Structures are given as C-alpha cells and as structure tokens.
Coordinates of C-alpha atoms and ligand atoms in Angstrom, one line a residue:
Chain A
M1 CA -70.4 -38.1 27.0
E2 CA -65.9 -38.2 26.9
V3 CA -64.6 -41.4 25.9
E4 CA -60.9 -43.0 26.4
K5 CA -59.3 -43.1 23.2
G6 CA -57.9 -46.7 22.9
K7 CA -60.6 -48.2 25.0
T8 CA -63.5 -47.0 23.0
H9 CA -64.5 -50.8 22.9
K10 CA -66.5 -50.5 26.0
Y11 CA -68.7 -47.1 25.0
L12 CA -70.2 -49.2 22.1
R13 CA -70.4 -52.6 24.2
E14 CA -72.9 -50.6 26.5
K15 CA -75.1 -49.6 23.5
R16 CA -74.8 -52.8 21.2
E17 CA -75.1 -56.4 22.0
V18 CA -72.5 -59.2 20.5
P19 CA -74.9 -62.1 18.7
E20 CA -74.8 -65.2 19.7
T21 CA -73.7 -66.3 16.5
V22 CA -70.8 -64.7 16.3
K23 CA -69.8 -65.5 20.2
E24 CA -70.5 -68.8 19.4
N25 CA -68.7 -68.6 15.9
L26 CA -65.3 -67.1 17.8
K27 CA -65.4 -70.3 20.0
H28 CA -65.5 -72.8 17.2
F29 CA -62.5 -71.0 15.5
T30 CA -61.0 -70.7 19.2
R31 CA -61.3 -74.7 19.4
V32 CA -60.5 -75.2 15.8
K33 CA -56.3 -74.0 16.2
K34 CA -56.2 -75.0 19.2
S35 CA -56.7 -78.8 17.6
I36 CA -54.5 -78.2 14.7
L37 CA -51.9 -76.3 16.4
E38 CA -51.5 -79.2 18.4
S39 CA -51.6 -82.1 15.9
L40 CA -48.7 -80.2 14.0
R41 CA -47.0 -80.1 17.1
D42 CA -46.1 -83.8 16.9
G43 CA -44.6 -83.2 13.1
E44 CA -45.9 -82.5 9.3
M45 CA -49.2 -83.6 9.0
T46 CA -51.7 -84.0 5.4
I47 CA -54.8 -82.7 4.9
D48 CA -56.0 -86.3 5.1
Q49 CA -54.2 -86.8 8.0
L50 CA -55.8 -84.0 10.1
T51 CA -59.0 -84.5 8.8
Q52 CA -59.1 -88.1 10.9
K53 CA -57.5 -86.4 13.8
L54 CA -59.9 -83.8 14.0
G55 CA -63.4 -85.4 12.3
M56 CA -64.2 -82.6 10.9
P57 CA -64.9 -82.3 7.1
K58 CA -61.6 -81.9 4.7
S59 CA -63.2 -78.3 3.1
E60 CA -62.9 -76.5 6.5
V61 CA -59.6 -78.7 7.6
V62 CA -58.3 -76.3 3.7
F63 CA -60.0 -73.2 5.5
F64 CA -58.6 -73.0 9.2
L65 CA -55.4 -74.3 7.6
M66 CA -55.4 -71.4 4.7
T67 CA -56.1 -69.1 7.3
L68 CA -53.1 -70.6 10.0
I69 CA -50.7 -69.6 7.2
K70 CA -52.0 -66.6 6.1
Y71 CA -51.7 -66.0 9.7
G72 CA -48.4 -67.1 10.4
F73 CA -49.3 -69.9 12.5
V74 CA -48.4 -72.8 10.5
E75 CA -46.4 -73.4 6.6
T76 CA -46.5 -75.8 4.3
G77 CA -44.3 -78.5 3.8
Q78 CA -43.3 -81.1 1.5
I79 CA -45.8 -82.3 -1.6
D80 CA -46.1 -86.0 -1.7
D81 CA -44.5 -88.4 -4.5
M82 CA -47.4 -87.9 -6.8
D83 CA -47.2 -83.8 -6.5
E84 CA -50.7 -84.2 -5.5
Y85 CA -50.6 -83.5 -1.5
Y86 CA -48.9 -81.3 0.7
S87 CA -48.5 -81.4 4.2
Y88 CA -48.4 -78.8 6.8
K89 CA -45.8 -77.5 9.8
L90 CA -45.9 -75.0 12.8
K91 CA -44.2 -72.2 11.6
Q92 CA -41.0 -71.9 13.1
Chain B
M13 CA -77.7 -38.4 12.4
A14 CA -79.8 -35.2 11.8
E15 CA -78.3 -32.7 13.8
N16 CA -74.5 -33.6 12.0
I17 CA -75.2 -33.3 8.2
K18 CA -72.2 -31.8 6.8
T19 CA -72.7 -30.6 2.9
A20 CA -70.1 -30.3 0.2
N21 CA -70.3 -29.2 -4.1
Y22 CA -68.6 -30.6 -6.5
D23 CA -68.1 -30.5 -10.4
A24 CA -69.5 -33.7 -10.7
L25 CA -70.4 -37.0 -8.6
V26 CA -69.2 -40.7 -10.0
I27 CA -71.2 -43.4 -8.4
G28 CA -69.0 -46.3 -8.1
A29 CA -65.4 -46.3 -8.1
G30 CA -64.1 -49.9 -10.1
I31 CA -61.6 -48.9 -13.1
A32 CA -65.0 -47.3 -14.7
G33 CA -65.8 -44.8 -12.1
G34 CA -62.4 -44.3 -10.8
E35 CA -60.7 -43.0 -15.0
A36 CA -63.8 -41.3 -15.4
A37 CA -62.9 -38.9 -11.8
L38 CA -59.2 -38.7 -13.0
N39 CA -60.4 -37.2 -16.4
L40 CA -62.5 -34.9 -15.1
A41 CA -60.3 -33.9 -12.5
N42 CA -57.0 -34.1 -14.7
N43 CA -59.2 -30.9 -16.7
G44 CA -60.0 -29.1 -13.7
F45 CA -63.5 -30.2 -12.0
S46 CA -64.1 -31.2 -8.7
V47 CA -65.3 -34.6 -8.0
L48 CA -66.7 -36.4 -5.2
L49 CA -66.6 -40.3 -5.9
V50 CA -68.8 -42.2 -4.1
E51 CA -67.7 -46.2 -3.7
K52 CA -69.8 -48.4 -1.1
D53 CA -67.3 -51.1 -0.7
L54 CA -64.3 -50.4 1.9
S55 CA -61.4 -49.9 -1.5
I56 CA -61.8 -48.3 -4.7
G57 CA -60.7 -50.8 -8.1
G58 CA -63.8 -52.6 -8.3
K59 CA -63.4 -55.8 -9.6
M60 CA -60.4 -55.3 -11.9
I61 CA -58.5 -55.0 -8.6
L62 CA -58.6 -58.8 -7.4
L63 CA -57.9 -59.9 -10.6
S64 CA -54.6 -62.3 -11.4
K65 CA -53.7 -61.1 -15.2
V66 CA -55.5 -58.9 -17.7
F67 CA -56.4 -60.3 -21.2
P68 CA -55.2 -60.8 -24.0
T69 CA -51.6 -59.2 -23.0
L70 CA -51.0 -61.1 -19.5
D71 CA -50.1 -58.5 -17.8
C72 CA -50.1 -58.5 -14.6
A73 CA -53.5 -56.7 -13.1
A74 CA -52.2 -54.8 -10.0
C75 CA -49.8 -53.3 -11.6
I76 CA -52.1 -51.7 -13.8
T77 CA -54.6 -51.0 -11.6
T78 CA -52.2 -49.7 -8.1
P79 CA -50.6 -47.0 -9.9
K80 CA -54.4 -45.8 -11.3
M81 CA -55.7 -45.8 -7.9
S82 CA -53.4 -44.2 -6.3
E83 CA -53.0 -41.4 -9.2
I84 CA -57.3 -40.9 -8.0
S85 CA -56.1 -41.5 -3.8
R86 CA -53.9 -38.7 -4.5
H87 CA -55.8 -36.3 -7.0
H88 CA -56.4 -32.9 -5.3
G89 CA -59.1 -33.0 -7.3
I90 CA -60.9 -35.9 -6.3
T91 CA -63.0 -36.5 -3.0
I92 CA -63.5 -40.6 -2.5
F93 CA -66.2 -41.8 0.3
T94 CA -65.4 -45.8 0.5
G95 CA -68.0 -47.8 3.0
S96 CA -70.6 -45.1 1.3
E97 CA -73.7 -45.1 -0.8
V98 CA -75.3 -42.4 -2.5
Q99 CA -79.4 -42.9 -0.8
K100 CA -81.1 -40.5 -3.4
V101 CA -80.5 -38.2 -6.2
V102 CA -82.5 -35.0 -7.0
K103 CA -82.2 -33.0 -10.4
K104 CA -82.8 -29.2 -8.8
S105 CA -82.6 -27.5 -12.4
E106 CA -80.3 -27.5 -15.4
N107 CA -76.2 -28.2 -14.1
S108 CA -77.5 -28.9 -10.5
F109 CA -78.3 -32.3 -8.6
E110 CA -79.1 -32.2 -4.8
A111 CA -77.4 -35.3 -3.6
V112 CA -77.5 -37.1 -0.1
V113 CA -75.0 -39.5 0.7
I114 CA -74.7 -42.0 3.4
K115 CA -71.0 -42.2 4.9
Q116 CA -70.7 -45.9 7.0
P117 CA -68.6 -46.1 10.1
R118 CA -64.8 -48.0 9.5
Y119 CA -64.5 -47.4 13.0
V120 CA -60.6 -46.5 12.1
V121 CA -59.8 -42.9 11.2
E122 CA -58.3 -43.2 7.5
D123 CA -55.6 -40.5 8.5
D124 CA -54.0 -42.0 11.6
C125 CA -53.9 -45.7 10.7
T126 CA -50.3 -46.9 8.9
A127 CA -51.4 -50.0 7.8
C128 CA -49.4 -51.8 10.4
Q129 CA -52.1 -54.8 10.7
L130 CA -51.4 -55.4 14.4
C131 CA -54.6 -54.8 15.2
E132 CA -55.7 -57.8 12.4
Q133 CA -52.8 -59.7 14.0
A134 CA -54.6 -59.5 17.8
C135 CA -58.5 -59.7 16.8
P136 CA -59.5 -63.4 17.9
V137 CA -62.4 -63.1 15.4
V138 CA -62.0 -65.5 12.2
V139 CA -64.7 -65.1 9.5
K140 CA -64.6 -66.1 5.5
D141 CA -62.4 -63.7 4.2
Q142 CA -65.0 -61.5 0.9
Y143 CA -62.2 -60.5 -0.7
Q144 CA -60.6 -64.1 -1.6
Y145 CA -64.2 -65.0 -2.8
N146 CA -64.6 -66.9 0.8
L147 CA -61.4 -69.1 0.0
V148 CA -59.6 -68.6 3.0
G149 CA -60.4 -66.4 6.5
R150 CA -60.0 -63.0 7.4
K151 CA -59.9 -61.3 10.8
A152 CA -62.7 -58.7 12.0
A153 CA -60.3 -56.3 12.5
F154 CA -59.1 -56.1 9.1
I155 CA -57.3 -54.4 5.9
P156 CA -59.5 -55.5 3.0
F157 CA -56.1 -56.7 0.9
S158 CA -53.0 -55.9 0.3
I159 CA -52.9 -53.2 -2.4
A160 CA -56.2 -52.0 -1.3
S161 CA -56.6 -48.2 -2.0
P162 CA -57.4 -46.4 1.1
R163 CA -54.5 -49.1 2.3
V164 CA -56.4 -49.0 6.2
A165 CA -58.0 -51.1 8.4
A166 CA -61.4 -51.3 8.6
I167 CA -63.7 -53.4 11.6
D168 CA -66.5 -55.5 10.6
I169 CA -69.0 -54.8 13.4
E170 CA -71.5 -57.0 12.2
N171 CA -68.9 -59.9 13.2
C172 CA -66.8 -58.1 16.4
T173 CA -67.1 -59.4 19.8
L174 CA -66.1 -56.0 21.0
C175 CA -63.5 -57.4 23.2
G176 CA -61.0 -54.4 22.5
A177 CA -57.8 -56.2 21.5
C178 CA -57.6 -54.4 18.2
E179 CA -57.8 -51.2 20.8
K180 CA -55.4 -52.3 22.9
V181 CA -52.2 -52.6 20.3
C182 CA -52.7 -49.7 17.4
P183 CA -50.1 -47.6 18.5
T184 CA -51.8 -44.9 17.1
K185 CA -54.9 -45.0 18.9
C186 CA -57.4 -45.0 15.8
I187 CA -59.2 -47.4 16.1
D188 CA -62.5 -45.6 17.2
F189 CA -66.0 -47.7 18.0
T190 CA -68.0 -44.2 19.1
M191 CA -67.8 -43.1 15.3
E192 CA -71.0 -43.4 13.4
A193 CA -73.1 -43.2 10.1
E194 CA -72.2 -39.5 8.8
E195 CA -75.1 -38.2 6.8
Y196 CA -73.6 -35.7 3.5
H197 CA -75.7 -32.9 1.2
I198 CA -73.7 -32.8 -1.9
T199 CA -75.0 -30.1 -4.8
A200 CA -73.1 -32.0 -8.1
G201 CA -73.3 -29.9 -11.4
A202 CA -73.0 -33.6 -13.2
V203 CA -73.2 -37.2 -11.9
I204 CA -72.1 -40.5 -13.5
V205 CA -73.4 -43.6 -12.7
A206 CA -70.2 -46.5 -12.9
T207 CA -72.3 -49.2 -10.4
G208 CA -70.6 -52.2 -12.8
F209 CA -72.3 -55.1 -12.7
R210 CA -72.7 -58.3 -10.8
L211 CA -71.6 -61.7 -11.1
F212 CA -74.6 -64.7 -12.3
D213 CA -75.0 -66.9 -9.0
P214 CA -74.1 -70.6 -10.1
L215 CA -76.8 -71.4 -7.1
K216 CA -80.0 -71.3 -9.7
I217 CA -78.0 -73.8 -11.9
P218 CA -78.3 -76.9 -9.4
R219 CA -77.7 -79.8 -12.0
Y220 CA -73.3 -77.5 -11.9
G221 CA -73.7 -78.6 -8.1
Y222 CA -71.8 -74.9 -6.7
G223 CA -71.9 -75.1 -3.0
Q224 CA -72.8 -78.9 -2.4
Y225 CA -69.2 -79.7 -4.3
K226 CA -66.5 -78.3 -2.9
N227 CA -64.4 -78.7 -6.2
V228 CA -66.7 -76.8 -8.1
L229 CA -65.5 -73.3 -7.7
T230 CA -66.6 -69.8 -10.3
S231 CA -64.3 -67.9 -12.3
M232 CA -63.7 -65.2 -9.8
E233 CA -62.9 -67.7 -6.8
M234 CA -60.1 -69.2 -10.0
E235 CA -58.6 -65.7 -10.3
R236 CA -57.7 -65.3 -7.1
Q237 CA -56.4 -68.4 -6.9
L238 CA -54.2 -67.2 -10.1
A239 CA -53.6 -63.9 -8.6
P240 CA -50.1 -62.9 -6.6
T241 CA -52.0 -62.3 -3.5
R242 CA -53.7 -65.5 -3.8
P243 CA -55.4 -67.2 -0.7
F244 CA -53.3 -71.0 -0.6
N245 CA -49.3 -71.3 -1.7
T246 CA -50.4 -72.7 -5.4
V247 CA -53.6 -73.5 -7.0
L248 CA -55.3 -76.2 -5.3
R249 CA -58.5 -77.8 -4.8
P250 CA -61.2 -76.3 -1.7
G251 CA -62.5 -79.6 -0.9
D252 CA -59.1 -81.5 0.0
G253 CA -56.0 -79.2 -0.9
K254 CA -55.0 -81.5 -3.7
V255 CA -53.2 -79.9 -6.4
P256 CA -55.9 -80.8 -9.5
D257 CA -54.4 -81.9 -12.5
K258 CA -57.9 -82.1 -15.1
I259 CA -59.2 -78.9 -15.1
A260 CA -63.0 -77.8 -16.8
Y261 CA -64.1 -75.0 -17.8
V262 CA -67.7 -74.7 -18.3
L263 CA -68.4 -71.5 -20.0
C264 CA -71.7 -69.1 -20.9
T265 CA -72.7 -70.5 -17.2
G266 CA -75.8 -68.2 -17.0
S267 CA -74.7 -66.4 -20.4
R268 CA -77.5 -67.1 -23.2
D269 CA -79.5 -68.7 -20.6
A270 CA -83.0 -67.4 -21.3
T271 CA -83.9 -70.3 -18.9
V272 CA -82.0 -68.2 -15.8
G273 CA -82.8 -65.0 -17.0
N274 CA -80.2 -64.0 -19.0
P275 CA -79.9 -64.9 -22.8
I276 CA -77.2 -62.1 -23.5
C277 CA -73.4 -63.2 -24.3
S278 CA -71.3 -61.6 -21.6
Q279 CA -68.7 -60.8 -23.8
I280 CA -65.7 -61.6 -21.1
C281 CA -66.2 -64.8 -20.2
C282 CA -64.2 -66.8 -23.7
M283 CA -61.2 -64.7 -23.2
Y284 CA -61.1 -64.9 -19.1
S285 CA -61.4 -68.4 -19.1
I286 CA -59.1 -68.8 -22.0
K287 CA -56.4 -66.1 -20.2
Q288 CA -56.9 -68.6 -16.5
A289 CA -56.2 -71.9 -18.7
Q290 CA -53.0 -70.2 -20.0
L291 CA -52.1 -69.1 -16.4
L292 CA -53.2 -72.2 -15.0
M293 CA -50.5 -74.3 -17.6
G294 CA -47.7 -71.9 -16.3
S295 CA -48.8 -72.8 -12.9
L296 CA -49.5 -76.0 -13.1
P297 CA -47.3 -77.3 -16.4
M298 CA -48.6 -81.1 -15.9
A299 CA -51.7 -79.8 -15.9
D300 CA -54.6 -80.8 -18.8
V301 CA -57.4 -78.4 -19.4
T302 CA -60.5 -78.6 -20.7
I303 CA -63.1 -75.7 -21.8
Y304 CA -66.1 -76.6 -22.6
Y305 CA -67.8 -73.9 -25.0
I306 CA -70.8 -73.5 -26.8
N307 CA -69.2 -70.9 -29.4
I308 CA -65.5 -69.5 -28.8
R309 CA -66.8 -65.8 -29.2
S310 CA -63.1 -63.8 -29.7
F311 CA -63.9 -61.1 -31.6
G312 CA -61.0 -58.4 -30.2
K313 CA -58.0 -57.2 -31.0
G314 CA -55.4 -59.9 -30.3
F315 CA -58.1 -62.0 -28.7
E316 CA -58.3 -64.6 -31.8
E317 CA -54.2 -64.9 -31.9
F318 CA -54.9 -65.3 -27.9
Y319 CA -57.1 -68.2 -28.7
E320 CA -55.1 -69.7 -30.9
Q321 CA -52.1 -69.3 -28.2
A322 CA -54.1 -71.4 -26.2
K323 CA -54.6 -74.1 -28.2
G324 CA -50.6 -73.9 -29.2
M325 CA -50.0 -74.9 -25.5
G326 CA -52.2 -77.7 -25.5
V327 CA -55.7 -76.4 -23.8
N328 CA -58.7 -78.9 -24.6
F329 CA -61.6 -77.0 -26.5
I330 CA -64.6 -79.4 -26.9
K331 CA -67.7 -77.8 -28.4
G332 CA -70.0 -79.1 -25.8
K333 CA -73.4 -78.5 -23.7
I334 CA -72.6 -79.7 -19.8
G335 CA -76.7 -81.0 -18.6
K336 CA -75.0 -82.3 -15.0
I337 CA -71.9 -82.1 -13.0
T338 CA -71.5 -85.4 -10.1
E339 CA -69.7 -86.0 -7.6
K340 CA -67.5 -88.8 -7.3
E341 CA -66.1 -90.2 -3.6
N342 CA -62.7 -88.9 -3.9
G343 CA -63.8 -85.1 -4.9
N344 CA -63.7 -86.0 -8.1
L345 CA -66.2 -84.6 -10.8
I346 CA -68.4 -86.0 -13.4
L347 CA -68.9 -83.6 -16.8
R348 CA -72.4 -85.7 -18.2
Y349 CA -72.5 -83.2 -22.0
E350 CA -72.9 -83.1 -25.2
D351 CA -71.0 -83.5 -27.3
I352 CA -72.0 -81.1 -30.5
N353 CA -69.6 -81.4 -33.0
E354 CA -70.6 -85.6 -32.9
N355 CA -73.8 -85.7 -31.3
K356 CA -73.0 -87.4 -28.8
L357 CA -73.4 -87.8 -25.2
K358 CA -70.6 -88.2 -23.1
E359 CA -68.9 -88.2 -19.7
S360 CA -65.5 -87.0 -18.7
E361 CA -63.9 -86.8 -15.3
H362 CA -62.0 -83.9 -14.4
D363 CA -60.3 -82.8 -10.5
M364 CA -61.9 -79.4 -10.8
V365 CA -64.4 -77.9 -12.7
V366 CA -64.6 -74.0 -13.2
L367 CA -68.1 -71.9 -14.0
S368 CA -67.2 -69.3 -16.5
V369 CA -70.2 -67.2 -14.6
G370 CA -71.7 -64.2 -17.2
V371 CA -72.0 -60.9 -16.4
L372 CA -75.5 -59.5 -14.8
P373 CA -76.9 -56.0 -14.8
N374 CA -76.1 -54.1 -11.1
T375 CA -79.5 -51.9 -10.5
D376 CA -78.4 -50.3 -7.3
A377 CA -79.0 -46.8 -9.1
A378 CA -82.4 -47.3 -9.8
G379 CA -83.5 -46.1 -6.6
I380 CA -81.4 -43.4 -6.0
F381 CA -82.9 -41.0 -8.5
R382 CA -86.0 -39.4 -7.9
E383 CA -89.1 -37.3 -9.2
Q384 CA -87.2 -38.1 -13.3
K385 CA -86.3 -41.9 -12.6
L386 CA -83.1 -43.3 -14.4
E387 CA -84.4 -45.7 -17.5
F388 CA -83.0 -49.0 -17.8
D389 CA -82.9 -51.2 -21.3
H390 CA -84.5 -54.0 -21.4
L391 CA -81.9 -56.2 -19.6
N392 CA -82.3 -53.7 -16.8
F393 CA -78.7 -52.3 -17.4
V394 CA -78.8 -48.6 -17.8
G395 CA -80.7 -46.8 -20.0
Q396 CA -78.5 -45.1 -23.0
K397 CA -80.2 -42.7 -24.7
D398 CA -78.5 -43.3 -27.9
P399 CA -76.3 -46.0 -27.8
L400 CA -74.8 -45.5 -31.2
A401 CA -74.6 -41.5 -31.7
S402 CA -73.7 -41.1 -27.6
P403 CA -73.3 -43.8 -25.3
A404 CA -72.6 -42.0 -22.3
E405 CA -75.9 -40.1 -22.3
T406 CA -78.9 -41.4 -19.9
N407 CA -82.6 -40.4 -20.1
I408 CA -81.8 -37.6 -17.6
K409 CA -80.4 -34.7 -18.8
G410 CA -76.5 -34.1 -17.3
V411 CA -76.5 -37.6 -16.0
F412 CA -74.1 -39.7 -17.5
V413 CA -73.6 -44.0 -17.6
A414 CA -69.8 -45.3 -18.1
G415 CA -68.5 -48.9 -17.7
T416 CA -70.3 -52.0 -17.1
A417 CA -73.6 -50.6 -16.1
S418 CA -74.9 -50.5 -19.6
G419 CA -73.8 -53.4 -20.2
P420 CA -70.8 -56.5 -20.4
M421 CA -68.2 -55.0 -21.6
D422 CA -63.7 -56.0 -20.8
I423 CA -61.6 -53.1 -19.5
P424 CA -60.3 -51.2 -22.5
D425 CA -63.4 -51.0 -23.1
S426 CA -64.8 -49.8 -19.5
I427 CA -62.2 -47.5 -20.3
L428 CA -63.4 -45.5 -23.3
S429 CA -66.6 -45.6 -21.8
A430 CA -65.6 -44.1 -19.1
G431 CA -63.5 -41.3 -21.3
A432 CA -66.5 -40.6 -23.3
A433 CA -69.1 -40.8 -19.9
S434 CA -66.0 -37.8 -18.6
S435 CA -66.1 -35.9 -21.7
E436 CA -70.1 -35.9 -22.1
A437 CA -70.0 -34.6 -18.2
M438 CA -67.4 -32.1 -19.2
R439 CA -69.6 -30.6 -22.3
Y440 CA -72.5 -30.5 -20.0
L441 CA -71.2 -28.7 -17.5
I442 CA -69.4 -26.0 -19.3
R443 CA -72.4 -25.6 -21.3
K444 CA -73.6 -23.9 -17.9
Ligands
FAD526 C1 -63.5 -63.6 -13.5 C2 -63.2 -62.7 -14.5 C3 -62.1 -62.1 -15.1 C4 -62.2 -60.5 -16.0 N1 -61.0 -61.0 -16.5 C5 -60.8 -59.8 -17.6 C6 -59.5 -59.7 -18.1 O1 -58.7 -60.7 -18.1 N2 -59.3 -58.6 -19.0 C7 -60.9 -57.7 -19.1 O2 -60.1 -57.4 -19.8 N3 -61.4 -57.8 -18.3 C8 -61.7 -58.7 -17.4 N4 -63.1 -58.8 -16.6 C9 -64.3 -57.6 -17.0 C10 -63.7 -56.8 -15.9 O3 -63.4 -57.4 -15.0 C11 -64.7 -55.6 -16.5 O4 -64.6 -55.4 -17.3 C12 -63.9 -54.5 -15.3 O5 -64.0 -54.5 -13.9 C13 -65.8 -53.4 -15.3 O6 -65.3 -52.5 -14.8 P1 -66.2 -51.1 -14.1 O7 -65.5 -50.5 -13.1 O8 -67.5 -50.6 -15.2 O9 -67.1 -52.5 -13.2 P2 -67.0 -53.1 -11.7 O10 -65.7 -54.1 -11.5 O11 -68.3 -54.3 -11.5 O12 -66.9 -51.9 -10.5 C14 -68.4 -51.4 -10.3 C15 -68.1 -50.7 -8.7 O13 -69.3 -49.9 -7.9 C16 -69.3 -50.4 -7.0 N5 -71.0 -49.8 -6.5 C17 -71.7 -50.8 -7.2 N6 -72.7 -49.5 -6.6 C18 -72.5 -49.4 -6.2 C19 -73.1 -48.3 -5.3 N7 -74.3 -48.6 -5.2 N8 -73.0 -47.4 -4.5 C20 -71.4 -47.2 -5.0 N9 -70.8 -47.8 -5.2 C21 -71.2 -48.7 -6.3 C22 -69.0 -51.6 -6.7 O14 -68.3 -51.6 -5.8 C23 -67.5 -51.7 -7.6 O15 -66.4 -50.6 -6.8 C24 -62.8 -60.2 -15.7 C25 -64.3 -59.8 -15.4 C26 -64.3 -61.3 -15.0 C27 -65.6 -62.2 -14.0
SF4_527 S1 -62.9 -55.5 19.2 FE1 -63.5 -56.6 17.6 S2 -62.0 -56.1 15.6 FE2 -61.6 -55.7 17.8 S3 -60.3 -57.7 18.4 FE3 -61.9 -57.1 19.2 S4 -63.0 -58.5 18.1 FE4 -61.2 -57.6 16.7
SF4_528 S1 -53.2 -51.6 14.6 FE1 -54.6 -49.3 14.1 S2 -52.7 -48.3 12.8 FE2 -51.9 -50.6 12.9 S3 -53.4 -50.9 10.9 FE3 -55.1 -51.4 12.6 S4 -55.9 -49.3 13.2 FE4 -53.9 -48.9 11.7

C-alpha cells in the first residue's frame, strides 16, 4: 500500500487502537494546562496559590508547571523574601 | 518481518553504548576493526551522559561525554544501532559469532531529521520524561535530551494518540508511522558485553518513604537537578517547589545490605554524594548539607582530598544508620538514626533527603548467549574468567566484558576496563 508522506499516522491508525489511558492522559494534561494558564492570566502566582485554586496535589502542580516552563508557556518570576518559593508568570 | 531480514558482517559486536561500550568500540575502530555498536536506548552515552559533573575533578560530564560520543558517531569504522537489542548470539566457530539484532522503529528517518523540534512543540501529549527521571514532562514526539546522540526525534508510540500534528509540521517529512521493527543477522569475529549496571530501586526499602514522600529523591534525580540541562530553574523540592536549605544524604541505600540482596559496596556512592554535596553548596550557598554514612570509602586517586575539601566547605558528616524517615505536614522529613559514634538514637529534620542508591547487576546479557551460556559471578555480574590476570575475558572465548557489566566501578575504571576488553578482543581477532 502506497502511503502519502506526511500523512502516515492515518496508516497506523487503521492498524492500531489508541488505548483509553492514553486518551485520558491527553485530556487530563489539556485540562490542567488550560487551568494553569488561565490562573496565571491574572498575574504571578506561587505553587501554593495555584494548588489552592486548582485543587490538585502540590507535587502535580510542580510537575505540570515545570513542563509548561520547559515548553515555553510559563516563566519563573520573583522569589519570596525568605528565598524559599518562586512565583510563576505567563511567558510574554 | 521475516522477509525483510538484513545481513551484515563486522569484526566486533559491542553490546551497550555507555562510556565503556563506546570507548571499546572507539579503540577497536581506531585500530582498523569494523564495529557494530548496539544500544537499547534512543541515545548512546549510558548514565554518564546524564550526569552533572564528575568526581573528583568536578569537570562537566557533558563536556567530556559529548565530544567522545560525537567521535564515536562520526567514526567510519563504527555502525551504531540505537533503540535496538541483541536477541541472541551463537558461537559458530573460533572467530565467528552469529547474532540476531532487532532494531525497533523510531518512526523518524534519522538521516532526514534536523532536530528542529517543531514536532515536539506541536505534539499535544505530555508524559513523564524518563531522561529527567520523571521530574518533568516530555512530549510523545520528542528529542530524548539536548545532548542526545543521535540528536534526532523519536515517537513514543505507546503514548501517541496518532493525531498527526507532528507530521503536519515536520519540514522534512521525516516522520514515518509505517516503520516497523527490523531484523538483522550479524556475523562478528568477537563480542564485547558492555551492558552496564542498574540502579537500586529504593521502593524496596519502604521505611525510607521513597515514592510516598515527594521530597525523598534518588541520587540520579539529584544529578539531573544539578546538571546544566536540569528540569527546574534551580534545585527545588519536587513536592512543593521550595528551594531546599537542609538537605540530607543517606549513603549505602541498597548497598552493603544483605536484607535487600546486595551485600557489596557500590564503590561510587560515597564519592558521587560528596560531589553532589559540593555542587549543592555551590548552587545554594545558604544550604546546609549533611551526609549520613556508615564508612566513607575514599580509596581512589584524589578522593581523600575531595572528601576533605567537602568538609572544609562545611558539609556535615554523621556516622549514622538511618532507621526510618517520616514526613511532616509541611513536607519536611524526620530522619530517625543511630549515631554510631555516640551509640545513641537521634532524630533530625531536613527539608529534602537524597538516597544514594547503589549499583546492581544488569542481567540482560544472560538470555542472549545461546548454546554456550555466558557465566555470571555469585553477585550476578558478568563473570570474569581470571579477574586478576585477564579481567576482560569471560568463559566464552571471543566474548569480553567492559565496564560496570562486570561489577561496580567509576568512569575512569570503566574506561580502563573498556581498554582492556578492546585490547583482548583485538588480540583474539588478530590470532585468527
Ligand atoms: C548518581 C550517580 C552519579 C555518578 N557520578 C559519577 C562521577 O561523578 N564520577 C564517576 O567516575 N562515576 C560516576 N558515576 C558512575 C558512572 O555512572 C559509571 O561508572 C558509568 O556510567 C559506567 O559506564 P558503563 O558504560 O559501564 O555503564 P552504563 O552507563 O550503565 O551504560 C550501559 C549502556 O548499555 C545499554 N544497555 C544495557 N542493556 C543493554 C542491552 N541488552 N542491549 C543493548 N544495550 C544495553 C544501556 O542502555 C546503557 O546505555 C555515577 C553514577 C551514579 C548512579
Ligand atoms: S501523532 Fe503522536 S507523536 Fe505526533 S503529535 Fe500526535 S500524539 Fe504527538
Ligand atoms: S519536526 Fe521533523 S525534522 Fe523537526 S525534529 Fe521533528 S522529526 Fe525532526
């Protein structure tokens, strides 16, 4: 079968089922990303503030926030007076 | 797959492309021998390529590894298969081994990928990044890490939704979901086993709380936090993003401990912990670092001075055995330990704990050698036929072992061991 370059995912889609867990994982990340980015639209926030707003475990907020920094959506802001916690902001 | 079997012939087959396998391949190729270097990961470089700096010189690990890896990659005498595994090796006669190698599909045509990362930006999926020891996420279309060799994208098919976003943006149209596993039948005159080591899994010691308490890390996670290509902007607690200032190291986690099946010393943990303590004091000048140890084994050249240097910088050393770690509500950790010098039970509070996990054997090579089996020592490392006179020889004539596949050792010793294995292999090949 001749498969068009640039559209080969369609070929594999016919042969392979995408597992439900993979679809769920994508939905979860998309939801968390949207909530974090919407929260930061109002200004810089700490992980503690984001945790309270999103109702997620702190360690998960750290994981997703750091991932959003890695992919250029968020950047690190100021550190507090005790030099303990940073706040985070949308990347301009 | 059977119709598409490819065949090739090399002087030597090297299994595992960490620093030991890479060095052995380079020595052989520099002496005119053709080498097939088979690596199961997506990049060559093994654990070394992911380290921060190296003891006792504190040279940047990437600065040493990267030129070496690019020399290996560019050498016309070395063929590299990444994402590949040797399924079986059979000795047919003296100087003749037959191997079956399976190359898993990367779903990216290596030669055409420019590492532009556009696919990575377009991919909507995020999963844990195994190259950052799960501290941060990565995409399903991804370049393993910035200094990966080859620096080429790959598709994590297990986590891919087959949405096609990556293909749409790829400027060279090199993403190819029609790729399938390839089977190679290889003949080689000699084989070098350089499959390296595994790290002790601290989940096996539940009283340390790893996995349950987010601010208990392994030393490899801390290596990543200290590396220039680190997951965070600085060292942070994964539990809540706090900059830690009281950090504890628990040496011998999973080493010298028969209860977890590893009675021997891992040889590297004391020194890499002392290294990390110095690096932490460099990046967090206000940090207070305490190393809990049973004995400090600083036996190598410059090691004792390195240990003294750490003490001089203010690293605390406590001869103490950790009984249990518990977590406070604020994420801080209480270490209950026996102070060996004072013979007293004590407690101390830290805001981050690093478990200095030990070196375990990788028994991958066990199933590979058919007919004549490869022998392992009583600890499950690849057996050395004569550890004193000829440390690279195994029980199979023509099969040699390099680096930590034969036992715990640091980078200089892995390189020396690779030198021995490649010299022995050359001698064997020349004798033909
Ligand atoms: C936290 C930490 C810090 C360290 N810091 C230092 C330091 O500062 N200085 C120092 O000298 N040493 C340090 N070390 C030790 C150093 O990492 C090792 O000495 C070195 O990596 C050993 O190299 P190796 O090639 O033998 O093994 P590895 O690095 O384990 O490489 C083995 C390779 O073989 C591949 N492989 C495994 N099985 C197969 C298979 N079946 N088929 C194909 N490929 C396979 C693996 O994917 C890997 O690429 C540190 C170790 C740790 C854990
Ligand atoms: S096809 Fe897979 S790898 Fe490509 S963008 Fe979609 S999810 Fe990511
Ligand atoms: S978009 Fe294409 S060329 Fe660019 S990194 Fe991805 S696979 Fe390689």
